[in-house]
Short mmCIF file of C-alpha atoms and ligand atoms in Angstrom, two decimals:
data_model
loop_
_atom_site.label_atom_id
_atom_site.label_comp_id
_atom_site.label_asym_id
_atom_site.label_seq_id
_atom_site.Cartn_x
_atom_site.Cartn_y
_atom_site.Cartn_z
CA UNK A 1174 79.28 107.95 4.82
CA UNK A 1175 77.65 107.40 1.79
CA UNK A 1176 75.09 110.15 0.00
CA UNK A 1177 71.99 109.99 0.30
CA UNK A 1178 69.79 110.80 -1.66
CA UNK A 1179 66.26 112.67 -0.85
CA UNK A 1180 63.16 111.32 -2.27
CA UNK A 1181 59.31 111.28 -1.89
CA UNK A 1182 57.25 108.89 -1.61
CA UNK A 1183 53.87 108.67 -1.13
CA UNK A 1184 51.76 107.48 1.89
CA UNK A 1185 47.66 106.96 1.15
CA UNK A 1186 46.86 110.73 1.90
CA UNK A 1187 45.81 112.00 -1.21
CA UNK A 1188 48.24 114.81 -2.35
CA UNK A 1189 50.36 115.00 0.86
CA UNK A 1190 53.46 113.38 0.50
CA UNK A 1191 56.82 112.81 3.20
CA UNK A 1192 60.17 113.78 2.10
CA UNK A 1193 62.47 110.28 3.17
CA UNK A 1194 66.03 109.35 3.37
CA UNK A 1195 66.41 107.28 0.89
CA UNK A 1196 69.78 104.82 1.74
CA UNK A 1197 69.92 102.17 -1.83
CA UNK A 1198 74.10 101.80 -1.77
CA UNK A 1199 75.24 101.11 1.65
CA UNK A 1200 73.72 98.69 3.34
CA UNK A 1201 76.50 95.27 3.70
CA UNK A 1202 78.43 96.48 0.77
CA UNK A 1203 81.89 96.22 2.78
CA UNK A 1204 83.16 99.70 3.38
CA UNK A 1205 79.50 99.92 4.35
CA UNK A 1206 80.00 98.55 7.71
CA UNK A 1207 79.19 101.20 10.13
CA UNK A 1208 81.24 102.74 13.33
CA UNK A 1209 79.16 101.23 15.76
CA UNK A 1210 78.27 97.37 13.85
CA UNK A 1211 82.79 97.30 13.29
CA UNK A 1212 82.90 98.24 17.52
CA UNK A 1213 81.01 95.48 17.78
CA UNK A 1214 82.47 93.12 15.27
CA UNK A 1215 85.54 93.58 17.62
CA UNK A 1216 84.09 92.31 20.82
CA UNK A 1217 82.04 89.05 20.07
CA UNK A 1218 84.73 86.98 19.96
CA UNK A 1219 86.37 87.65 23.53
CA UNK A 1220 82.83 87.53 24.68
CA UNK A 1221 82.05 84.49 22.78
CA UNK A 1222 85.14 83.28 25.07
CA UNK A 1223 84.25 84.22 28.01
CA UNK A 1224 80.24 82.16 27.72
CA UNK A 1225 82.51 79.13 26.32
CA UNK A 1226 85.32 80.08 29.85
CA UNK A 1227 81.32 80.00 31.71
CA UNK A 1228 80.38 77.19 30.61
CA UNK A 1229 83.63 74.90 31.42
CA UNK A 1230 84.60 76.33 34.20
CA UNK A 1231 80.82 76.37 36.20
CA UNK A 1232 79.20 74.88 34.20
CA UNK A 1233 78.02 72.37 36.85
CA UNK A 1234 76.96 74.47 39.49
CA UNK A 1235 73.90 75.08 41.16
CA UNK A 1236 72.11 78.59 41.04
CA UNK A 1237 69.82 77.47 43.18
CA UNK A 1238 66.80 75.36 44.67
CA UNK A 1239 63.18 76.08 42.37
CA UNK A 1240 60.53 76.24 45.08
CA UNK A 1241 56.13 74.95 44.06
CA UNK A 1242 55.81 78.02 44.76
CA UNK A 1243 58.67 79.75 42.50
CA UNK A 1244 56.58 76.74 39.72
CA UNK A 1245 53.32 78.35 39.73
CA UNK A 1246 54.16 82.39 40.49
CA UNK A 1247 54.69 83.05 37.18
CA UNK A 1248 58.42 81.70 37.93
CA UNK A 1249 59.45 84.54 40.27
CA UNK A 1250 63.16 84.20 41.54
CA UNK A 1251 64.24 81.07 39.31
CA UNK A 1252 67.01 82.96 37.62
CA UNK A 1253 66.92 81.41 33.59
CA UNK A 1254 68.46 83.45 31.95
CA UNK A 1255 72.02 85.14 29.87
CA UNK A 1256 71.08 89.35 29.47
CA UNK A 1257 73.78 91.41 29.20
CA UNK A 1258 72.43 94.71 28.50
CA UNK A 1259 71.57 96.00 31.88
CA UNK A 1260 70.55 93.95 35.91
CA UNK A 1261 67.92 95.16 38.14
CA UNK A 1262 69.12 95.60 41.88
CA UNK A 1263 66.22 94.75 44.19
CA UNK A 1264 67.06 97.21 46.12
CA UNK A 1265 68.99 100.15 44.52
CA UNK A 1266 66.97 99.80 40.58
CA UNK A 1267 68.36 99.68 36.92
CA UNK A 1268 72.16 99.55 35.87
CA UNK A 1269 72.11 99.50 32.23
CA UNK A 1270 76.13 97.69 31.08
CA UNK A 1271 76.56 98.69 35.06
CA UNK A 1272 75.36 102.03 34.50
CA UNK A 1273 72.83 104.13 37.03
CA UNK A 1274 70.24 106.64 35.61
CA UNK A 1275 72.51 109.56 37.43
CA UNK A 1276 75.79 107.82 35.92
CA UNK A 1277 74.03 107.59 32.41
CA UNK A 1278 72.35 111.12 32.61
CA UNK A 1279 76.49 112.70 33.64
CA UNK A 1280 78.59 109.87 31.16
CA UNK A 1281 76.17 110.28 28.36
CA UNK A 1282 76.68 112.55 25.13
CA UNK A 1283 73.56 115.28 25.76
CA UNK A 1284 72.02 117.65 22.46
CA UNK A 1285 72.77 120.39 24.62
CA UNK A 1286 75.29 121.37 27.30
CA UNK A 1287 74.71 119.29 30.72
CA UNK A 1288 71.55 118.44 29.24
CA UNK A 1289 69.95 114.69 29.50
CA UNK A 1290 71.48 111.89 27.47
CA UNK A 1291 70.36 110.90 23.82
CA UNK A 1292 69.67 107.14 24.10
CA UNK A 1293 71.79 106.96 20.38
CA UNK A 1294 74.36 106.97 23.33
CA UNK A 1295 72.72 104.69 24.32
CA UNK A 1296 72.47 102.24 22.32
CA UNK A 1297 76.22 102.48 21.60
CA UNK A 1298 76.08 101.13 25.25
CA UNK A 1299 73.99 98.47 25.69
CA UNK A 1300 75.43 97.11 22.13
CA UNK A 1301 79.22 97.96 23.46
CA UNK A 1302 79.64 97.75 26.41
CA UNK A 1303 81.37 100.83 26.72
CA UNK A 1304 80.32 104.99 26.89
CA UNK A 1305 80.62 106.30 23.18
CA UNK A 1306 82.89 109.77 22.63
CA UNK A 1307 80.23 112.48 21.05
CA UNK A 1308 81.33 111.57 17.63
CA UNK A 1309 80.45 108.18 18.63
CA UNK A 1310 76.64 108.65 19.72
CA UNK A 1311 76.72 111.54 16.83
CA UNK A 1312 77.99 108.43 13.64
CA UNK A 1313 74.62 106.74 15.54
CA UNK A 1314 72.03 109.61 15.11
CA UNK A 1315 73.26 109.33 11.45
CA UNK A 1316 73.27 105.63 11.03
CA UNK A 1317 69.65 106.31 12.06
CA UNK A 1318 68.56 108.42 9.16
CA UNK A 1319 69.91 107.53 6.76
CA UNK A 1320 68.46 103.63 7.63
CA UNK A 1321 64.60 105.55 9.08
CA UNK A 1322 62.52 104.77 6.12
CA UNK A 1323 59.11 103.32 5.96
CA UNK A 1324 57.35 102.99 2.71
CA UNK A 1325 54.06 103.46 2.06
CA UNK A 1326 52.80 100.22 2.17
CA UNK A 1327 52.68 101.20 6.25
CA UNK A 1328 50.72 103.51 6.55
CA UNK A 1329 47.88 101.45 3.91
CA UNK A 1330 48.37 98.95 6.84
CA UNK A 1331 47.20 101.08 9.57
CA UNK A 1332 44.14 102.77 7.48
CA UNK A 1333 43.72 99.15 7.26
CA UNK A 1334 42.44 98.88 10.51
CA UNK A 1335 40.05 99.98 12.62
CA UNK A 1336 38.94 103.52 13.47
CA UNK A 1337 39.09 102.36 17.18
CA UNK A 1338 42.44 99.99 16.99
CA UNK A 1339 44.98 100.73 20.13
CA UNK A 1340 48.07 102.51 19.21
CA UNK A 1341 49.39 99.42 20.52
CA UNK A 1342 47.71 97.17 18.38
CA UNK A 1343 49.03 100.20 15.92
CA UNK A 1344 52.76 99.41 16.15
CA UNK A 1345 52.56 95.82 16.44
CA UNK A 1346 51.72 95.95 13.31
CA UNK A 1347 52.59 98.44 11.88
CA UNK A 1348 55.92 96.39 12.58
CA UNK A 1349 54.94 93.28 10.98
CA UNK A 1350 54.29 94.92 8.02
CA UNK A 1351 58.22 96.35 7.76
CA UNK A 1352 59.26 92.67 9.03
CA UNK A 1353 59.21 91.84 4.49
CA UNK A 1354 62.08 93.88 4.56
CA UNK A 1355 64.26 91.70 7.09
CA UNK A 1356 67.85 90.70 5.93
CA UNK A 1357 67.83 87.63 9.12
CA UNK A 1358 65.32 86.83 7.54
CA UNK A 1359 66.57 85.88 4.10
CA UNK A 1360 69.71 86.07 5.22
CA UNK A 1361 68.35 82.48 6.62
CA UNK A 1362 66.29 80.95 4.13
CA UNK A 1363 69.81 81.87 1.44
CA UNK A 1364 71.34 79.72 4.76
CA UNK A 1365 73.68 81.93 6.54
CA UNK A 1366 76.07 80.48 8.38
CA UNK A 1367 74.93 80.78 12.00
CA UNK A 1368 78.11 82.16 12.53
CA UNK A 1369 76.80 85.27 11.42
CA UNK A 1370 73.63 85.35 11.99
CA UNK A 1371 74.48 87.85 14.56
CA UNK A 1372 75.17 90.55 11.46
CA UNK A 1373 71.84 90.97 9.65
CA UNK A 1374 70.24 90.31 13.27
CA UNK A 1375 72.34 94.20 13.82
CA UNK A 1376 71.12 95.22 10.25
CA UNK A 1377 67.62 94.09 11.06
CA UNK A 1378 67.04 95.73 14.84
CA UNK A 1379 68.68 99.16 13.55
CA UNK A 1380 66.72 99.41 10.73
CA UNK A 1381 64.00 98.77 13.29
CA UNK A 1382 64.76 101.26 15.61
CA UNK A 1383 66.12 103.52 13.10
CA UNK A 1384 62.17 103.69 11.51
CA UNK A 1385 60.28 102.93 15.18
CA UNK A 1386 60.17 106.99 15.00
CA UNK A 1387 58.17 107.52 11.92
CA UNK A 1388 56.14 104.51 12.92
CA UNK A 1389 54.75 105.75 16.26
CA UNK A 1390 55.22 109.36 15.01
CA UNK A 1391 51.88 108.56 12.52
CA UNK A 1392 50.29 105.73 14.92
CA UNK A 1393 50.14 109.18 16.63
CA UNK A 1394 48.78 111.66 13.83
CA UNK A 1395 46.95 109.44 12.13
CA UNK A 1396 44.45 108.50 15.20
CA UNK A 1397 44.49 111.89 17.55
CA UNK A 1398 45.31 114.92 14.44
CA UNK A 1399 43.27 113.89 11.18
CA UNK A 1400 46.12 111.67 9.58
CA UNK A 1401 48.36 114.68 9.00
CA UNK A 1402 51.81 113.61 9.12
CA UNK A 1403 55.24 114.99 9.73
CA UNK A 1404 58.14 114.69 7.35
CA UNK A 1405 61.30 114.41 9.53
CA UNK A 1406 63.62 116.65 10.72
CA UNK A 1407 66.80 116.13 9.30
CA UNK A 1408 69.10 117.94 11.86
CA UNK A 1409 67.70 116.71 14.79
CA UNK A 1410 68.76 113.29 16.25
CA UNK A 1411 66.41 110.68 17.56
CA UNK A 1412 64.34 111.37 19.88
CA UNK A 1413 63.70 114.58 19.62
CA UNK A 1414 62.89 113.94 16.00
CA UNK A 1415 60.03 111.71 17.49
CA UNK A 1416 58.79 114.54 19.27
CA UNK A 1417 58.71 116.91 16.34
CA UNK A 1418 56.53 114.83 14.26
CA UNK A 1419 54.08 113.85 16.63
CA UNK A 1420 54.37 117.48 16.42
CA UNK A 1421 55.99 118.96 19.58
CA UNK A 1422 58.74 121.17 19.05
CA UNK A 1423 59.34 122.80 22.62
CA UNK A 1424 62.78 122.13 23.63
CA UNK A 1425 61.98 120.99 26.71
CA UNK A 1426 59.96 118.63 25.19
CA UNK A 1427 62.20 117.11 23.17
CA UNK A 1428 64.70 117.24 26.79
CA UNK A 1429 62.47 115.24 28.08
CA UNK A 1430 62.00 112.45 24.98
CA UNK A 1431 65.52 112.25 25.67
CA UNK A 1432 65.24 111.35 28.77
CA UNK A 1433 62.03 109.30 28.67
CA UNK A 1434 62.98 107.36 25.79
CA UNK A 1435 66.66 106.57 27.10
CA UNK A 1436 65.31 104.62 31.05
CA UNK A 1437 62.10 102.79 29.78
CA UNK A 1438 64.97 100.95 27.37
CA UNK A 1439 66.18 98.00 29.10
CA UNK A 1440 64.01 96.33 32.97
CA UNK A 1441 67.14 93.08 32.04
CA UNK A 1442 65.39 89.83 30.39
CA UNK A 1443 62.47 88.80 32.90
CA UNK A 1444 60.05 91.53 31.88
CA UNK A 1445 57.32 90.63 30.00
CA UNK A 1446 58.59 92.78 26.86
CA UNK A 1447 61.78 91.32 27.44
CA UNK A 1448 61.09 88.15 28.09
CA UNK A 1449 58.78 87.72 25.31
CA UNK A 1450 61.33 89.52 22.27
CA UNK A 1451 64.48 87.02 24.21
CA UNK A 1452 62.07 83.94 23.57
CA UNK A 1453 60.49 84.35 20.05
CA UNK A 1454 64.84 85.37 19.02
CA UNK A 1455 65.42 82.02 20.07
CA UNK A 1456 63.32 80.71 17.58
CA UNK A 1457 65.45 82.46 15.19
CA UNK A 1458 61.65 84.26 14.56
CA UNK A 1459 63.76 87.10 12.89
CA UNK A 1460 63.70 91.22 14.91
CA UNK A 1461 60.39 92.15 14.14
CA UNK A 1462 58.71 89.16 14.31
CA UNK A 1463 60.51 88.67 18.38
CA UNK A 1464 60.41 92.71 19.13
CA UNK A 1465 56.70 92.77 18.12
CA UNK A 1466 56.31 89.88 19.70
CA UNK A 1467 57.34 91.66 22.96
CA UNK A 1468 55.47 94.36 21.68
CA UNK A 1469 52.33 92.10 22.63
CA UNK A 1470 53.23 91.62 26.02
CA UNK A 1471 54.30 95.66 26.92
CA UNK A 1472 50.33 96.16 25.56
CA UNK A 1473 49.55 94.72 28.87
CA UNK A 1474 48.14 96.41 31.88
CA UNK A 1475 49.58 95.00 34.43
CA UNK A 1476 53.24 95.88 32.69
CA UNK A 1477 53.74 98.80 29.75
CA UNK A 1478 49.92 99.82 29.40
CA UNK A 1479 50.25 100.64 33.18
CA UNK A 1480 50.84 104.17 32.42
CA UNK A 1481 47.87 104.64 29.99
CA UNK A 1482 46.11 103.35 33.03
CA UNK A 1483 47.14 105.41 35.61
CA UNK A 1484 46.50 108.57 33.26
CA UNK A 1485 43.41 106.85 33.34
CA UNK A 1486 42.82 106.21 37.12
CA UNK A 1487 44.41 109.99 37.89
CA UNK A 1488 41.50 111.69 35.74
CA UNK A 1489 39.58 109.87 37.30
CA UNK A 1490 40.66 110.16 41.34
CA UNK A 1491 39.69 114.42 39.68
CA UNK A 1492 37.20 113.49 38.27
CA UNK A 1493 35.71 112.21 41.62
CA UNK A 1494 37.71 113.90 44.53
CA UNK A 1495 38.51 117.61 42.46
CA UNK A 1496 41.71 119.10 41.49
CA UNK A 1497 43.35 119.63 45.05
CA UNK A 1498 41.87 116.65 47.86
CA UNK A 1499 42.80 115.76 50.87
CA UNK A 1500 45.34 113.56 51.67
CA UNK A 1501 42.51 111.98 53.05
CA UNK A 1502 40.14 111.59 50.65
CA UNK A 1503 42.89 109.93 48.37
CA UNK A 1504 43.61 107.43 51.11
CA UNK A 1505 40.40 106.52 51.02
CA UNK A 1506 40.16 106.66 46.85
CA UNK A 1507 43.04 104.00 47.14
CA UNK A 1508 41.62 102.20 49.64
CA UNK A 1509 38.17 101.68 47.30
CA UNK A 1510 39.39 100.55 45.02
CA UNK A 1511 41.88 97.23 46.47
CA UNK A 1512 38.67 96.90 47.09
CA UNK A 1513 37.24 97.24 44.03
CA UNK A 1514 38.71 94.40 42.98
CA UNK A 1515 41.82 96.58 40.90
CA UNK A 1516 45.27 96.95 41.01
CA UNK A 1517 46.64 100.57 41.87
CA UNK A 1518 48.48 100.91 39.02
CA UNK A 1519 52.03 102.84 38.79
CA UNK A 1520 52.99 101.04 41.52
CA UNK A 1521 54.43 97.44 42.86
CA UNK A 1522 57.14 95.64 41.47
CA UNK A 1523 58.22 92.28 40.77
CA UNK A 1524 61.91 92.07 41.40
CA UNK A 1525 62.36 95.90 43.43
CA UNK A 1526 61.93 96.33 46.54
CA UNK A 1527 62.20 100.49 46.88
CA UNK A 1528 60.82 103.28 45.22
CA UNK A 1529 61.88 102.75 41.29
CA UNK A 1530 64.66 105.07 39.82
CA UNK A 1531 63.22 105.33 36.54
CA UNK A 1532 60.56 107.28 39.44
CA UNK A 1533 62.82 109.56 40.77
CA UNK A 1534 64.40 110.83 38.06
CA UNK A 1535 61.11 112.07 35.65
CA UNK A 1536 60.30 113.71 39.11
CA UNK A 1537 63.39 115.52 39.05
CA UNK A 1538 62.97 116.42 36.12
CA UNK A 1539 59.52 117.67 36.73
CA UNK A 1540 61.16 119.12 39.91
CA UNK A 1541 63.26 121.78 37.29
CA UNK A 1542 60.64 122.05 34.33
CA UNK A 1543 57.21 121.53 35.98
CA UNK A 1544 57.85 122.16 39.50
CA UNK A 1545 54.17 124.37 39.91
CA UNK A 1546 51.94 122.24 37.23
CA UNK A 1547 48.93 121.03 39.27
CA UNK A 1548 49.22 117.42 37.91
CA UNK A 1549 53.03 116.70 39.35
CA UNK A 1550 51.82 117.98 42.90
CA UNK A 1551 48.81 115.15 42.59
CA UNK A 1552 51.06 112.79 42.34
CA UNK A 1553 53.74 113.78 44.94
CA UNK A 1554 50.61 113.25 46.71
CA UNK A 1555 49.86 110.60 45.96
CA UNK A 1556 53.37 109.08 46.94
CA UNK A 1557 52.88 111.17 50.69
CA UNK A 1558 49.32 108.19 50.64
CA UNK A 1559 49.10 104.64 48.05
CA UNK A 1560 52.18 103.43 49.89
CA UNK A 1561 51.12 103.16 53.18
CA UNK A 1562 47.94 102.39 52.20
CA UNK A 1563 49.02 99.42 49.76
CA UNK A 1564 51.61 98.66 53.47
CA UNK A 1565 49.11 97.75 55.01
CA UNK A 1566 47.55 94.85 53.08
CA UNK A 1567 50.20 93.19 54.04
CA UNK A 1568 50.19 91.25 51.19
CA UNK A 1569 51.79 93.89 48.20
CA UNK A 1570 56.00 92.64 48.48
CA UNK A 1571 56.45 96.84 47.24
CA UNK A 1572 54.62 99.25 47.74
CA UNK A 1573 56.37 102.12 46.12
CA UNK A 1574 55.56 103.88 42.66
CA UNK A 1575 57.37 102.60 39.24
CA UNK A 1576 57.98 103.77 36.44
CA UNK A 1577 54.34 104.40 35.38
CA UNK A 1578 52.96 106.01 38.53
CA UNK A 1579 55.19 109.83 37.58
CA UNK A 1580 55.37 109.28 33.28
CA UNK A 1581 51.79 110.41 32.12
CA UNK A 1582 52.26 113.05 34.27
CA UNK A 1583 55.59 114.77 32.08
CA UNK A 1584 53.42 113.73 28.66
CA UNK A 1585 50.58 115.90 29.84
CA UNK A 1586 52.27 118.98 31.31
CA UNK A 1587 54.20 119.08 27.05
CA UNK A 1588 50.16 118.59 25.65
CA UNK A 1589 50.07 115.05 25.42
CA UNK A 1590 47.00 114.20 27.09
CA UNK A 1591 46.42 110.72 24.95
CA UNK A 1592 46.80 108.47 27.34
CA UNK A 1593 46.48 105.77 25.69
CA UNK A 1594 49.20 106.44 23.18
CA UNK A 1595 51.68 106.23 26.17
CA UNK A 1596 52.92 102.89 25.85
CA UNK A 1597 54.07 103.13 21.88
CA UNK A 1598 57.02 105.62 23.77
CA UNK A 1599 57.49 103.25 26.04
CA UNK A 1600 57.96 100.51 23.29
CA UNK A 1601 60.24 102.53 21.30
CA UNK A 1602 62.16 103.06 24.13
CA UNK A 1603 61.95 98.85 24.97
CA UNK A 1604 63.61 98.34 21.07
CA UNK A 1605 67.24 99.60 22.43
CA UNK A 1606 67.46 97.54 25.54
CA UNK A 1607 65.45 94.42 23.51
CA UNK A 1608 66.80 94.63 19.90
CA UNK A 1609 70.71 94.98 21.32
CA UNK A 1610 70.61 91.88 24.14
CA UNK A 1611 69.17 89.95 20.82
CA UNK A 1612 72.35 90.98 18.83
CA UNK A 1613 74.14 89.86 21.29
CA UNK A 1614 72.02 86.73 22.06
CA UNK A 1615 73.00 85.38 18.52
CA UNK A 1616 76.79 86.02 18.42
CA UNK A 1617 76.82 84.30 21.57
CA UNK A 1618 74.77 81.34 20.15
CA UNK A 1619 71.95 81.05 23.01
CA UNK A 1620 69.86 78.27 22.54
CA UNK A 1621 66.01 77.64 21.74
CA UNK A 1622 64.41 78.42 25.21
CA UNK A 1623 62.95 75.66 26.42
CA UNK A 1624 61.69 75.91 30.37
CA UNK A 1625 59.66 72.05 31.76
CA UNK A 1626 56.27 72.40 32.76
CA UNK A 1627 54.46 70.39 34.77
CA UNK A 1628 50.75 69.55 35.97
CA UNK A 1629 49.02 69.37 39.84
CA UNK A 1630 49.09 66.37 39.07
CA UNK A 1631 52.66 65.79 38.57
CA UNK A 1632 53.55 67.89 41.51
CA UNK A 1633 50.79 66.23 43.54
CA UNK A 1634 52.26 63.35 43.18
CA UNK A 1635 55.99 63.11 43.68
CA UNK A 1636 55.23 65.28 46.89
CA UNK A 1637 52.37 63.00 48.38
CA UNK A 1638 54.82 59.97 47.63
CA UNK A 1639 58.52 62.18 49.02
CA UNK A 1640 55.40 63.09 52.88
CA UNK A 1641 53.88 58.97 52.45
CA UNK A 1642 57.63 57.97 52.84
CA UNK A 1643 58.63 59.76 55.62
CA UNK A 1644 59.57 58.86 58.45
CA UNK A 1645 56.01 59.75 61.36
CA UNK A 1646 57.54 62.84 63.09
CA UNK A 1647 57.06 61.78 66.84
C1 LIG B 995 53.73 94.96 39.05
C2 LIG B 995 52.61 93.49 39.48
C3 LIG B 995 52.25 93.36 38.27
C4 LIG B 995 53.76 92.93 40.56
O1 LIG B 995 53.10 91.89 40.40
P1 LIG B 995 53.73 90.50 41.90
O2 LIG B 995 55.11 90.74 41.23
O3 LIG B 995 53.14 89.35 41.95
O4 LIG B 995 53.31 91.15 42.99
P2 LIG B 995 53.05 91.11 44.82
O5 LIG B 995 53.97 89.13 44.65
O6 LIG B 995 53.80 92.14 45.58
O7 LIG B 995 51.96 91.58 44.73
C5 LIG B 995 51.27 90.11 45.69
C6 LIG B 995 49.77 90.66 46.28
O8 LIG B 995 49.58 91.96 46.16
C7 LIG B 995 48.69 92.78 44.89
N1 LIG B 995 49.38 94.10 43.80
C8 LIG B 995 50.85 94.12 44.14
N2 LIG B 995 50.39 95.46 43.86
C9 LIG B 995 49.30 95.74 44.18
C10 LIG B 995 49.27 97.26 43.45
N3 LIG B 995 49.78 97.84 42.96
N4 LIG B 995 47.80 97.65 43.58
C11 LIG B 995 47.23 96.34 44.41
N5 LIG B 995 47.22 95.17 44.95
C12 LIG B 995 48.48 94.37 43.77
C13 LIG B 995 48.88 91.49 43.73
O9 LIG B 995 48.16 91.42 42.17
C14 LIG B 995 49.35 90.28 43.78
O10 LIG B 995 47.34 90.36 45.36
P3 LIG B 995 46.82 88.50 44.87
O11 LIG B 995 48.01 87.70 45.91
O12 LIG B 995 45.72 88.91 44.96
O13 LIG B 995 47.33 87.59 44.07
C15 LIG B 995 52.48 94.36 41.04
O14 LIG B 995 52.46 95.42 41.63
C16 LIG B 995 50.88 94.72 39.96
O15 LIG B 995 49.85 94.74 39.55
N6 LIG B 995 51.56 96.70 39.80
C17 LIG B 995 50.43 96.94 39.45
C18 LIG B 995 50.30 97.87 37.70
C19 LIG B 995 51.74 98.34 37.15
O16 LIG B 995 51.63 99.56 37.52
N7 LIG B 995 51.76 97.63 36.62
C20 LIG B 995 54.16 98.57 35.93
C21 LIG B 995 54.71 97.83 36.72
S1 LIG B 995 56.45 98.70 35.98
#
């Protein structure tokens, strides 16, 4: 590991400044290749051969029929993308490189004995498909720490936004402020051979993942804590450092953040944030551009922003019905939500058909750390009422809770009460999955994405003509 130089930079905060790790020497020197990149580079040739064989042997096989309903219904159920880092089963939920959430908890290295996995271990797993040793996960922590420097312009850019800029807009703008440092964009301009694209995409992805906790904490502190920034802690792991820089030192909060950042990371490729990152990256837009685009999708209330919406909905429910509402009153509240033409946030899913295992994982955490917390009890009670009401509509395909139904409770318990910020924490985690896949997309040379669109007229003509040509039924 090359030596780190510790410097101080102004952040546009008058007399305040942050100590940062300045990493001027290690990038791209031949002996500076980090352990994870080395492991990845050894895997890439065999995976390239695997894809070649897949195309050669099965390229002409059909993956099924596409109906008009699917084309106009948000492409639901159309298999149309490769995504290596995770896979979603409608009944069982997510598996990260084949491992369920309980598997991750059992197998990935943790910061405390028997504790939650550290996301650095998950990143190793997502990139290599292999469970890292404790030392390998620690090497990722170290690598990210070395890359975590944020230039002083980032806070200046954020400070130029209106006071009421949503934290997700700040995240997107902050990431774009970092884009000028893209190694991939520079390498492309230099004319790098396409077989080398993945290398600078990896560098950008690691840089971005490293900087996100500081960026996210900066957004939190300038929005809610009067702009007083907290220096990174140079011995904490990536997720705990995020909580620490936000202003939370509680060991339970650090464990919660490790778990939170692990389980929100990836949910196969078709969801809006993952698909957007993938689509934009397929045009060879660099990881900053493609991840920022994905974050703008995550900021939608039917996707990641639902975690914010859940809290607003719960607060409104509590304001109207009190902190310990009767089940019948809750039932009526849910029915009123539906009758007013709104969705019940935190429930339903486009693919899942059972309770989201990410919900279950957070519930288990709450049972362990906050069993008597009133908001946890309320969320548990909702589980007994909401699915039944949603099920009665007859149209909602999955009446069960998703990840967003529970995450806010944990954050509230540890004092992170500003719900408009919650999607930023989701977004930091999502970087692990979408950027890891982005590295593989370039390593495998996946092409620019370009599905076919149709007009209503084309569909009408095509099927009206077929109906007219069909023999009349007797
Ligand atoms: C996630 C979600 C967008 C999936 O949408 P989908 O794949 O179209 O879901 P379905 O096929 O079950 O939708 C069928 C109908 O039920 C409705 N529906 C689904 N979930 C609903 C919910 N939680 N509350 C109210 N209505 C819901 C849909 O809006 C749709 O109504 P429409 O036919 O009038 O347009 C949807 O369940 C939702 O809006 N949930 C609430 C927001 C949320 O928690 N998002 C986070 C997801 S991780």
